[in-house]
Amino acid sequence: MAAKVRSAYVCQNCGASFPQWLGQCSTCKEWNTLVEEVQDRVLEKRGVPNSVRDRKPKPIAIADISSDSGPRIPLGDRELDRVLGGGVVPGSLILMGGDPGIGKSTLMLQTALRANGLRTLYVSGEESEQQVKMRADRLNGENSTVDCFVLTETNTQNIFKQIDALQPGLVIIDSIQTLHTAALDASPGSVGQVRECTSELMRYAKTTNTPMVLIGHITKDGAIAGPKVLEHMVDCVLQFEGDRDHAYRLLRPLKNRFGSTNELGIYEMQGSGLAIVEDPSQVLLGDRGLRPSGVCVAATLEGMRPLLIEVQALVSTAVYGTPQRSATGFDLRRMNMLLAVLEKRCGFRLGQKDVFLNLAGGFRVEEPAIDLAVVVAALSSNADIPVPMDVCFAGEVGLTGEIRPVTRTEQRIAEAAKLGFARMFVPKGTKGLPTNSGIEIVPVSRVDEVLGHLFG
Ligand code: TYD
Ligand code: MG
């Protein structure tokens, strides 16, 4: 057994350190702020190659630094590669966060199985080898000759030993919350352990140039692995999200030191793993037959990707005294604001109405360009007049009922044209509108104007 690395409990609020854990920091009097941290980094450095340990960095003229970002390793999953910025960078550390059960293990195991030509190591601290194998069989039916190894181990020092022996091209850790380092006494999953294990993995990845993916569960408050601390340590943070009752999953980069965070990957959870969705708008629009009232299509943008989404509204007279308002996939306060605009500026009496709003496919849209579609859907339901099914909308609605320009309108138009829409309402004053997009573009400046066009 190696000599113990010295550790101490450090208050995250004031920085005071204590030899043992206390519920309250006796210096700043804050509660539950003590986290175990490694104090002595010298002992830990054993095992790191001499070349690295003895490196003495000197300033280099910026002109002399090669701008070559180095090779990227494609992982064979088109969406994942794109989200990472064109494959994984050697020696990079990627944190993949998401709710439990959303499909993180599935995505990473299938990546490990399909990373063509790459030897992969899947370290599982949550499941046994048999469980991983059963899942692998599901994901990879016929192909059994892949160079993928499974290790069920949670001690970081042992994991490094195994990586040294195996020399994989990609390591997946499932999950960071199950790991523990002998340097600390705290239990796995605690802030101190998660942070220290991540920093050990980081150093290992950098010194051996092995790319690693850490899977982390998101806690209720939405922070990855409880402490947000991991986010600034790693090179990339990917968030895997979606509605568990729906099949669609989004892979979103929250941070990427080697690429853009405007990318988006879309998958569908199937019986045999996660399949890439080839044409997301097509899927989201569902049946384009006769539409009832209260339904219309918004041309939204997820990252850089145009996405046509069906917005459904149901407006009916409130049966009980207080009207109910509920929104799924859309901010409720924003919906209330839009309804107030309709009431005040356009003279619609919605005050005594129940309003329910829903976005198809379990998607969540934050961008304001969806406003116009929300407003149209609500009014269509209120008046019980269907919106023609070959029309779509993009525009932010302001407090005076004006329609304000949105970003990348051309891209939205192109997507709508591709899907065969005949007419699209866009904010007046949008610059650089295409002239021959094959779709009739109707510039509008006020909500009432749209209603005139649609409902006469
Ligand atoms: P999982 O990858 O275990 O989630 P996480 O690691 O994020 O906690 O995914 C679990 C869900 O995915 C589970 O409810 C079953 C479902 N699933 C499928 O629908 N198809 C599949 O091929 C697999 C492997 C899982
Ligand atoms: Mg899992």
Short mmCIF file of C-alpha atoms and ligand atoms in Angstrom, two decimals:
data_model
loop_
_atom_site.label_atom_id
_atom_site.label_comp_id
_atom_site.label_asym_id
_atom_site.label_seq_id
_atom_site.Cartn_x
_atom_site.Cartn_y
_atom_site.Cartn_z
CA MET A 1 0.00 0.00 0.00
CA ALA A 2 1.40 3.34 -1.04
CA ALA A 3 2.04 5.98 1.59
CA LYS A 4 -1.09 7.98 2.18
CA VAL A 5 -1.39 11.30 0.41
CA ARG A 6 -2.10 14.03 2.92
CA SER A 7 -5.59 15.41 2.72
CA ALA A 8 -7.59 18.01 4.58
CA TYR A 9 -11.11 19.33 4.72
CA VAL A 10 -11.28 22.72 3.09
CA CYS A 11 -14.17 25.14 3.44
CA GLN A 12 -15.49 25.98 -0.03
CA ASN A 13 -16.69 29.33 1.22
CA CYS A 14 -13.71 30.83 3.04
CA GLY A 15 -10.84 28.44 2.30
CA ALA A 16 -10.09 27.51 5.91
CA SER A 17 -8.76 23.98 6.26
CA PHE A 18 -9.41 21.40 8.97
CA PRO A 19 -7.97 17.96 9.73
CA GLN A 20 -11.44 16.41 10.02
CA TRP A 21 -14.89 16.98 8.67
CA LEU A 22 -17.18 19.41 10.49
CA GLY A 23 -20.80 20.28 9.76
CA GLN A 24 -20.13 23.96 10.22
CA CYS A 25 -16.99 25.84 9.28
CA SER A 26 -15.72 27.30 12.53
CA THR A 27 -14.10 30.21 10.69
CA CYS A 28 -16.90 31.58 8.54
CA LYS A 29 -19.80 29.76 10.24
CA GLU A 30 -21.24 28.45 6.96
CA TRP A 31 -22.85 25.01 7.08
CA ASN A 32 -21.91 22.02 4.92
CA THR A 33 -19.09 23.70 3.08
CA LEU A 34 -16.19 21.41 4.01
CA VAL A 35 -14.85 19.20 1.21
CA GLU A 36 -11.92 16.83 1.43
CA GLU A 37 -9.00 17.86 -0.77
CA VAL A 38 -5.53 16.52 -1.47
CA GLN A 39 -2.88 18.67 0.19
CA ASP A 40 0.35 17.06 -0.87
CA ARG A 41 0.77 16.82 -4.61
CA VAL A 42 4.34 15.46 -4.52
CA LEU A 43 3.50 11.90 -3.58
CA GLU A 44 0.81 11.80 -6.16
CA LYS A 45 3.19 12.62 -8.97
CA ARG A 46 4.88 9.25 -8.74
CA GLY A 47 4.07 7.20 -11.79
CA VAL A 48 3.97 10.25 -14.03
CA PRO A 49 6.65 9.89 -16.75
CA ASN A 50 9.89 11.77 -16.05
CA SER A 51 9.63 13.70 -19.28
CA VAL A 52 6.40 15.20 -18.00
CA ARG A 53 7.46 15.71 -14.43
CA ASP A 54 10.67 17.47 -15.39
CA ARG A 55 9.04 19.71 -17.94
CA LYS A 56 9.92 23.31 -17.19
CA PRO A 57 7.68 25.50 -19.32
CA LYS A 58 9.20 28.69 -20.72
CA PRO A 59 7.45 31.55 -22.48
CA ILE A 60 7.15 31.00 -26.24
CA ALA A 61 6.49 33.76 -28.79
CA ILE A 62 2.94 33.34 -29.98
CA ALA A 63 4.14 33.42 -33.58
CA ASP A 64 6.28 30.35 -32.93
CA ILE A 65 3.44 28.21 -31.62
CA SER A 66 2.08 25.87 -34.22
CA SER A 67 -1.57 26.60 -34.92
CA ASP A 68 -2.17 23.03 -35.95
CA SER A 69 -4.74 21.77 -33.46
CA GLY A 70 -3.44 18.27 -34.05
CA PRO A 71 -5.30 15.31 -35.39
CA ARG A 72 -8.86 14.51 -34.47
CA ILE A 73 -10.03 10.97 -34.07
CA PRO A 74 -13.42 10.30 -35.60
CA LEU A 75 -15.48 8.04 -33.36
CA GLY A 76 -17.67 6.81 -36.17
CA ASP A 77 -20.85 8.34 -34.77
CA ARG A 78 -21.73 11.19 -37.11
CA GLU A 79 -23.70 13.20 -34.57
CA LEU A 80 -21.25 12.78 -31.72
CA ASP A 81 -18.30 13.63 -33.97
CA ARG A 82 -20.02 16.77 -35.19
CA VAL A 83 -20.97 17.90 -31.71
CA LEU A 84 -17.36 17.44 -30.61
CA GLY A 85 -16.23 19.59 -33.52
CA GLY A 86 -15.17 16.82 -35.90
CA GLY A 87 -14.05 13.93 -33.74
CA VAL A 88 -12.31 13.68 -30.42
CA VAL A 89 -9.01 15.46 -29.74
CA PRO A 90 -6.27 13.20 -28.33
CA GLY A 91 -5.73 13.75 -24.62
CA SER A 92 -9.01 15.58 -24.16
CA LEU A 93 -11.40 15.01 -21.30
CA ILE A 94 -15.10 15.07 -22.11
CA LEU A 95 -17.84 15.18 -19.54
CA MET A 96 -21.18 13.80 -20.63
CA GLY A 97 -23.99 14.79 -18.31
CA GLY A 98 -27.64 13.89 -18.24
CA ASP A 99 -30.53 12.62 -16.15
CA PRO A 100 -30.38 9.01 -15.02
CA GLY A 101 -31.94 6.69 -17.59
CA ILE A 102 -31.72 9.12 -20.45
CA GLY A 103 -29.30 6.90 -22.40
CA LYS A 104 -25.78 8.07 -21.57
CA SER A 105 -24.44 4.55 -21.02
CA THR A 106 -26.18 3.37 -24.16
CA LEU A 107 -24.68 6.11 -26.30
CA MET A 108 -21.17 5.65 -24.97
CA LEU A 109 -21.23 1.85 -25.11
CA GLN A 110 -22.42 1.90 -28.68
CA THR A 111 -19.70 4.41 -29.48
CA ALA A 112 -17.14 2.14 -27.84
CA LEU A 113 -18.42 -0.79 -29.91
CA ARG A 114 -18.51 1.08 -33.18
CA ALA A 115 -15.40 3.25 -32.90
CA ASN A 116 -14.01 1.76 -36.06
CA GLY A 117 -10.42 0.70 -35.73
CA LEU A 118 -10.04 2.19 -32.26
CA ARG A 119 -9.34 0.06 -29.24
CA THR A 120 -11.74 1.17 -26.55
CA LEU A 121 -11.98 0.59 -22.82
CA TYR A 122 -15.34 0.89 -21.12
CA VAL A 123 -14.88 1.27 -17.38
CA SER A 124 -18.10 0.51 -15.59
CA GLY A 125 -18.57 1.25 -11.94
CA GLU A 126 -22.31 0.81 -12.11
CA GLU A 127 -22.90 -2.42 -13.96
CA SER A 128 -21.34 -5.88 -14.00
CA GLU A 129 -19.53 -7.30 -17.04
CA GLN A 130 -22.59 -9.45 -17.78
CA GLN A 131 -24.89 -6.46 -17.74
CA VAL A 132 -22.62 -4.54 -20.07
CA LYS A 133 -22.38 -7.59 -22.33
CA MET A 134 -26.15 -7.96 -22.47
CA ARG A 135 -26.48 -4.36 -23.46
CA ALA A 136 -23.70 -4.72 -26.00
CA ASP A 137 -25.52 -7.67 -27.59
CA ARG A 138 -28.57 -5.53 -27.96
CA LEU A 139 -26.61 -2.72 -29.52
CA ASN A 140 -24.37 -4.70 -31.74
CA GLY A 141 -26.18 -7.90 -32.67
CA GLU A 142 -23.91 -9.53 -35.24
CA ASN A 143 -20.54 -7.79 -34.92
CA SER A 144 -18.63 -9.52 -32.15
CA THR A 145 -15.05 -8.96 -33.29
CA VAL A 146 -14.74 -5.41 -32.08
CA ASP A 147 -11.75 -4.21 -30.12
CA CYS A 148 -13.71 -3.14 -27.07
CA PHE A 149 -12.77 -4.04 -23.50
CA VAL A 150 -14.81 -3.80 -20.34
CA LEU A 151 -13.37 -3.15 -16.89
CA THR A 152 -15.42 -3.14 -13.73
CA GLU A 153 -13.29 -1.13 -11.37
CA THR A 154 -13.80 2.04 -9.36
CA ASN A 155 -10.34 2.68 -7.95
CA THR A 156 -8.55 5.25 -10.10
CA GLN A 157 -5.05 3.91 -9.47
CA ASN A 158 -6.11 0.44 -10.66
CA ILE A 159 -7.87 1.93 -13.66
CA PHE A 160 -4.67 3.72 -14.69
CA LYS A 161 -2.72 0.46 -14.31
CA GLN A 162 -5.15 -1.29 -16.63
CA ILE A 163 -5.09 1.51 -19.17
CA ASP A 164 -1.29 1.36 -19.18
CA ALA A 165 -1.43 -2.35 -19.94
CA LEU A 166 -4.18 -2.18 -22.55
CA GLN A 167 -3.21 1.05 -24.36
CA PRO A 168 -6.71 1.90 -25.57
CA GLY A 169 -7.40 4.77 -27.97
CA LEU A 170 -10.49 5.86 -26.05
CA VAL A 171 -11.49 5.40 -22.43
CA ILE A 172 -15.05 5.72 -21.17
CA ILE A 173 -15.74 6.08 -17.47
CA ASP A 174 -19.29 5.19 -16.42
CA SER A 175 -19.73 7.06 -14.17
CA ILE A 176 -17.49 9.63 -12.49
CA GLN A 177 -19.65 9.43 -9.37
CA THR A 178 -18.67 5.80 -8.78
CA LEU A 179 -14.90 6.37 -8.85
CA HIS A 180 -12.76 6.83 -5.82
CA THR A 181 -9.15 7.69 -5.32
CA ALA A 182 -7.08 6.30 -2.47
CA ALA A 183 -5.81 9.82 -1.85
CA LEU A 184 -9.02 10.77 -0.08
CA ASP A 185 -11.14 9.11 2.60
CA ALA A 186 -14.44 10.59 1.45
CA SER A 187 -16.94 8.25 -0.14
CA PRO A 188 -17.45 7.96 -3.92
CA GLY A 189 -19.77 10.58 -5.31
CA SER A 190 -18.85 13.22 -2.75
CA VAL A 191 -17.66 16.57 -4.02
CA GLY A 192 -14.08 15.94 -2.95
CA GLN A 193 -13.88 12.51 -4.60
CA VAL A 194 -15.53 13.55 -7.83
CA ARG A 195 -13.25 16.54 -8.12
CA GLU A 196 -10.07 14.73 -7.22
CA CYS A 197 -10.82 11.75 -9.49
CA THR A 198 -11.53 14.11 -12.35
CA SER A 199 -8.28 15.94 -11.84
CA GLU A 200 -6.37 12.63 -11.72
CA LEU A 201 -8.07 11.54 -14.94
CA MET A 202 -7.32 14.91 -16.48
CA ARG A 203 -3.62 14.61 -15.72
CA TYR A 204 -3.57 11.05 -16.95
CA ALA A 205 -5.35 11.92 -20.18
CA LYS A 206 -3.00 14.82 -20.87
CA THR A 207 0.19 12.97 -20.10
CA THR A 208 -0.68 9.86 -22.09
CA ASN A 209 -2.68 11.63 -24.81
CA THR A 210 -5.60 9.27 -24.25
CA PRO A 211 -9.01 10.83 -24.84
CA MET A 212 -11.51 10.08 -22.10
CA VAL A 213 -15.24 10.45 -21.73
CA LEU A 214 -16.64 10.77 -18.22
CA ILE A 215 -20.29 10.06 -17.71
CA GLY A 216 -21.91 12.10 -14.94
CA HIS A 217 -25.41 12.15 -13.57
CA ILE A 218 -27.12 15.46 -13.29
CA THR A 219 -28.66 16.21 -9.94
CA LYS A 220 -32.14 17.60 -9.49
CA ASP A 221 -31.02 21.20 -9.59
CA GLY A 222 -29.53 20.65 -13.01
CA ALA A 223 -25.88 20.94 -12.09
CA ILE A 224 -23.63 18.26 -13.51
CA ALA A 225 -22.41 15.89 -10.80
CA GLY A 226 -23.74 18.11 -8.07
CA PRO A 227 -20.75 20.39 -8.01
CA LYS A 228 -20.45 22.56 -11.08
CA VAL A 229 -16.73 22.29 -10.39
CA LEU A 230 -16.25 19.63 -13.02
CA GLU A 231 -17.36 21.87 -15.82
CA HIS A 232 -14.35 24.10 -15.73
CA MET A 233 -11.90 21.26 -15.32
CA VAL A 234 -12.76 19.32 -18.45
CA ASP A 235 -12.30 20.28 -22.10
CA CYS A 236 -15.82 19.57 -23.26
CA VAL A 237 -19.15 19.32 -21.53
CA LEU A 238 -21.86 17.52 -23.44
CA GLN A 239 -25.38 17.40 -22.18
CA PHE A 240 -27.63 14.53 -23.15
CA GLU A 241 -31.23 15.50 -22.72
CA GLY A 242 -34.73 14.67 -23.75
CA ASP A 243 -38.05 13.69 -22.37
CA ARG A 244 -38.02 10.16 -21.02
CA ASP A 245 -41.52 9.53 -22.30
CA HIS A 246 -40.43 10.43 -25.82
CA ALA A 247 -37.90 8.69 -27.99
CA TYR A 248 -35.88 11.77 -29.01
CA ARG A 249 -32.64 12.70 -27.36
CA LEU A 250 -30.56 15.82 -27.89
CA LEU A 251 -26.82 15.97 -27.48
CA ARG A 252 -25.78 19.53 -26.77
CA PRO A 253 -22.30 20.89 -26.16
CA LEU A 254 -22.35 23.29 -23.20
CA LYS A 255 -18.64 23.91 -23.44
CA ASN A 256 -16.08 22.96 -26.03
CA ARG A 257 -12.46 24.02 -25.98
CA PHE A 258 -11.96 22.56 -29.45
CA GLY A 259 -15.07 23.56 -31.32
CA SER A 260 -18.33 25.42 -31.42
CA THR A 261 -21.09 25.04 -28.88
CA ASN A 262 -23.72 25.72 -31.50
CA GLU A 263 -23.90 22.17 -32.73
CA LEU A 264 -26.67 19.78 -31.86
CA GLY A 265 -26.97 16.03 -32.20
CA ILE A 266 -30.36 14.36 -32.45
CA TYR A 267 -30.95 10.71 -31.70
CA GLU A 268 -33.89 8.43 -31.37
CA MET A 269 -33.92 5.73 -28.68
CA GLN A 270 -34.80 2.44 -30.32
CA GLY A 271 -34.81 -1.18 -29.26
CA SER A 272 -31.27 -1.55 -30.53
CA GLY A 273 -29.75 1.59 -29.15
CA LEU A 274 -29.66 5.20 -30.23
CA ALA A 275 -30.19 5.83 -33.91
CA ILE A 276 -29.22 9.05 -35.66
CA VAL A 277 -32.24 11.01 -36.79
CA GLU A 278 -31.61 11.78 -40.45
CA ASP A 279 -34.24 14.42 -40.97
CA PRO A 280 -35.42 15.72 -37.61
CA SER A 281 -37.95 18.26 -38.88
CA GLN A 282 -39.67 15.60 -40.93
CA VAL A 283 -40.06 13.40 -37.88
CA LEU A 284 -41.20 16.20 -35.61
CA LEU A 285 -43.91 17.37 -37.92
CA GLY A 286 -45.55 14.00 -37.79
CA ASP A 287 -48.62 13.43 -39.91
CA ARG A 288 -49.15 16.28 -42.29
CA GLY A 289 -52.75 15.38 -43.02
CA LEU A 290 -55.67 17.52 -41.95
CA ARG A 291 -54.79 19.62 -38.94
CA PRO A 292 -57.26 20.54 -36.24
CA SER A 293 -57.36 24.08 -34.89
CA GLY A 294 -54.71 25.16 -32.42
CA VAL A 295 -51.81 23.57 -34.25
CA CYS A 296 -49.14 25.31 -36.26
CA VAL A 297 -45.50 24.96 -37.17
CA ALA A 298 -42.61 27.06 -35.89
CA ALA A 299 -39.32 27.34 -37.75
CA THR A 300 -36.90 27.28 -34.84
CA LEU A 301 -33.18 26.98 -34.56
CA GLU A 302 -31.43 24.64 -32.16
CA GLY A 303 -27.85 25.78 -32.04
CA MET A 304 -27.06 26.18 -35.70
CA ARG A 305 -29.62 23.66 -36.81
CA PRO A 306 -32.98 24.70 -38.20
CA LEU A 307 -35.76 22.59 -36.75
CA LEU A 308 -39.42 22.73 -37.64
CA ILE A 309 -41.55 21.96 -34.62
CA GLU A 310 -45.26 21.59 -34.21
CA VAL A 311 -46.77 23.87 -31.58
CA GLN A 312 -50.11 22.82 -30.10
CA ALA A 313 -52.37 25.04 -28.07
CA LEU A 314 -55.70 24.40 -26.43
CA VAL A 315 -57.71 27.41 -25.37
CA SER A 316 -61.04 26.84 -23.69
CA THR A 317 -63.33 28.60 -21.26
CA ALA A 318 -62.22 28.06 -17.69
CA VAL A 319 -64.55 25.72 -15.88
CA TYR A 320 -63.32 26.68 -12.46
CA GLY A 321 -62.87 30.23 -11.23
CA THR A 322 -59.18 30.68 -11.89
CA PRO A 323 -58.07 29.89 -15.41
CA GLN A 324 -55.34 27.30 -15.77
CA ARG A 325 -52.20 27.98 -17.72
CA SER A 326 -49.72 25.30 -18.50
CA ALA A 327 -46.87 24.96 -20.98
CA THR A 328 -44.75 21.94 -21.87
CA GLY A 329 -41.46 22.64 -23.63
CA PHE A 330 -42.00 26.39 -23.45
CA ASP A 331 -41.48 28.93 -20.69
CA LEU A 332 -44.75 29.47 -18.85
CA ARG A 333 -43.98 33.08 -17.97
CA ARG A 334 -43.26 33.85 -21.59
CA MET A 335 -46.56 32.26 -22.61
CA ASN A 336 -48.39 34.41 -20.08
CA MET A 337 -46.66 37.45 -21.47
CA LEU A 338 -47.70 36.57 -25.01
CA LEU A 339 -51.29 36.04 -23.89
CA ALA A 340 -51.24 39.43 -22.17
CA VAL A 341 -50.05 41.02 -25.41
CA LEU A 342 -52.94 39.40 -27.27
CA GLU A 343 -55.35 40.67 -24.65
CA LYS A 344 -54.08 44.21 -24.46
CA ARG A 345 -52.89 44.93 -27.98
CA CYS A 346 -55.14 42.79 -30.12
CA GLY A 347 -58.31 42.85 -28.06
CA PHE A 348 -58.69 39.12 -27.47
CA ARG A 349 -60.45 38.15 -24.26
CA LEU A 350 -58.27 35.38 -22.96
CA GLY A 351 -58.40 36.31 -19.28
CA GLN A 352 -61.08 33.76 -18.45
CA LYS A 353 -59.67 31.01 -20.62
CA ASP A 354 -57.65 27.94 -19.79
CA VAL A 355 -54.58 27.83 -22.01
CA PHE A 356 -52.47 24.72 -22.53
CA LEU A 357 -49.42 24.69 -24.72
CA ASN A 358 -47.36 21.76 -25.90
CA LEU A 359 -44.38 21.27 -28.20
CA ALA A 360 -44.27 18.03 -30.16
CA GLY A 361 -41.67 15.35 -29.47
CA GLY A 362 -40.80 16.42 -25.93
CA PHE A 363 -38.61 19.24 -27.17
CA ARG A 364 -37.86 22.39 -25.21
CA VAL A 365 -37.43 25.60 -27.11
CA GLU A 366 -35.95 28.65 -25.46
CA GLU A 367 -35.42 30.91 -28.42
CA PRO A 368 -37.91 33.76 -28.93
CA ALA A 369 -38.43 33.01 -32.64
CA ILE A 370 -41.09 30.53 -31.63
CA ASP A 371 -43.30 33.30 -30.17
CA LEU A 372 -45.21 33.93 -33.35
CA ALA A 373 -46.19 30.29 -33.73
CA VAL A 374 -47.30 30.17 -30.08
CA VAL A 375 -49.50 33.21 -30.58
CA VAL A 376 -50.99 31.84 -33.81
CA ALA A 377 -51.66 28.44 -32.26
CA ALA A 378 -53.42 30.03 -29.29
CA LEU A 379 -55.61 32.21 -31.47
CA SER A 380 -56.35 29.38 -33.87
CA SER A 381 -57.59 27.29 -30.96
CA ASN A 382 -59.49 30.20 -29.46
CA ALA A 383 -61.34 30.90 -32.71
CA ASP A 384 -61.47 27.20 -33.61
CA ILE A 385 -60.15 27.89 -37.08
CA PRO A 386 -57.36 25.59 -38.32
CA VAL A 387 -54.14 27.12 -39.60
CA PRO A 388 -53.44 26.03 -43.20
CA MET A 389 -51.05 23.12 -43.00
CA ASP A 390 -48.53 24.43 -45.52
CA VAL A 391 -47.70 27.57 -43.51
CA CYS A 392 -44.98 28.07 -40.94
CA PHE A 393 -43.79 30.91 -38.71
CA ALA A 394 -40.68 32.52 -37.27
CA GLY A 395 -40.70 35.73 -35.29
CA GLU A 396 -40.29 37.17 -31.83
CA VAL A 397 -43.33 38.98 -30.43
CA GLY A 398 -42.67 42.15 -28.45
CA LEU A 399 -44.72 43.79 -25.73
CA THR A 400 -46.55 46.10 -28.12
CA GLY A 401 -47.55 43.24 -30.41
CA GLU A 402 -44.77 44.03 -32.87
CA ILE A 403 -42.91 41.22 -34.58
CA ARG A 404 -39.18 41.48 -34.23
CA PRO A 405 -36.47 40.03 -36.42
CA VAL A 406 -34.83 36.75 -35.47
CA THR A 407 -31.44 35.29 -36.26
CA ARG A 408 -30.61 33.26 -39.36
CA THR A 409 -33.94 33.66 -41.07
CA GLU A 410 -32.50 32.38 -44.37
CA GLN A 411 -31.64 29.07 -42.79
CA ARG A 412 -35.14 28.69 -41.40
CA ILE A 413 -36.61 29.52 -44.79
CA ALA A 414 -34.39 26.98 -46.49
CA GLU A 415 -35.48 24.26 -44.09
CA ALA A 416 -39.16 25.11 -44.54
CA ALA A 417 -38.77 25.09 -48.32
CA LYS A 418 -37.00 21.75 -48.16
CA LEU A 419 -39.93 20.27 -46.28
CA GLY A 420 -42.42 21.52 -48.82
CA PHE A 421 -44.05 24.42 -47.00
CA ALA A 422 -45.75 26.89 -49.32
CA ARG A 423 -45.80 30.00 -47.16
CA MET A 424 -43.73 31.34 -44.32
CA PHE A 425 -44.36 34.38 -42.13
CA VAL A 426 -41.19 36.23 -41.17
CA PRO A 427 -40.58 39.56 -39.42
CA LYS A 428 -40.68 42.60 -41.67
CA GLY A 429 -37.29 44.23 -42.05
CA THR A 430 -35.39 40.95 -42.12
CA LYS A 431 -32.30 41.58 -44.22
CA GLY A 432 -31.03 39.38 -47.01
CA LEU A 433 -34.19 37.37 -47.67
CA PRO A 434 -33.69 34.92 -50.51
CA THR A 435 -35.61 35.77 -53.67
CA ASN A 436 -36.06 32.33 -55.17
CA SER A 437 -36.37 29.96 -52.26
CA GLY A 438 -39.38 28.19 -53.74
CA ILE A 439 -41.56 29.32 -50.86
CA GLU A 440 -43.78 32.39 -50.55
CA ILE A 441 -42.33 34.68 -47.89
CA VAL A 442 -44.75 36.97 -46.09
CA PRO A 443 -43.01 39.75 -44.10
CA VAL A 444 -45.19 40.96 -41.23
CA SER A 445 -44.63 43.66 -38.63
CA ARG A 446 -47.55 43.17 -36.24
CA VAL A 447 -49.49 40.26 -34.79
CA ASP A 448 -52.86 41.64 -36.05
CA GLU A 449 -51.43 41.65 -39.57
CA VAL A 450 -50.70 37.92 -39.39
CA LEU A 451 -54.22 37.26 -38.19
CA GLY A 452 -55.62 39.25 -41.10
CA HIS A 453 -53.65 37.05 -43.50
CA LEU A 454 -54.63 33.81 -41.84
CA PHE A 455 -58.13 34.14 -40.56
CA GLY A 456 -59.37 36.94 -42.82
P1 TYD B 1 -29.07 4.09 -20.08
O1 TYD B 1 -28.07 4.20 -21.18
O2 TYD B 1 -28.86 3.00 -19.09
O3 TYD B 1 -29.21 5.48 -19.29
P2 TYD B 1 -28.17 6.24 -18.39
O4 TYD B 1 -26.85 5.62 -18.54
O5 TYD B 1 -28.23 7.65 -18.93
O6 TYD B 1 -28.69 6.18 -16.99
O7 TYD B 1 -30.48 3.99 -20.81
C1 TYD B 1 -31.54 3.43 -20.16
C2 TYD B 1 -32.79 3.41 -20.97
O8 TYD B 1 -32.66 3.20 -22.34
C3 TYD B 1 -33.58 2.27 -20.41
O9 TYD B 1 -34.79 2.80 -19.92
C4 TYD B 1 -33.78 1.35 -21.56
C5 TYD B 1 -33.53 2.16 -22.76
N1 TYD B 1 -32.89 1.43 -23.87
C6 TYD B 1 -33.57 1.28 -25.06
O10 TYD B 1 -34.69 1.75 -25.24
N2 TYD B 1 -32.94 0.63 -26.11
C7 TYD B 1 -31.70 0.10 -25.99
O11 TYD B 1 -31.17 -0.48 -26.95
C8 TYD B 1 -31.02 0.24 -24.73
C9 TYD B 1 -29.67 -0.33 -24.54
C10 TYD B 1 -31.65 0.90 -23.71
MG MG B 2 -25.85 4.46 -17.05
#
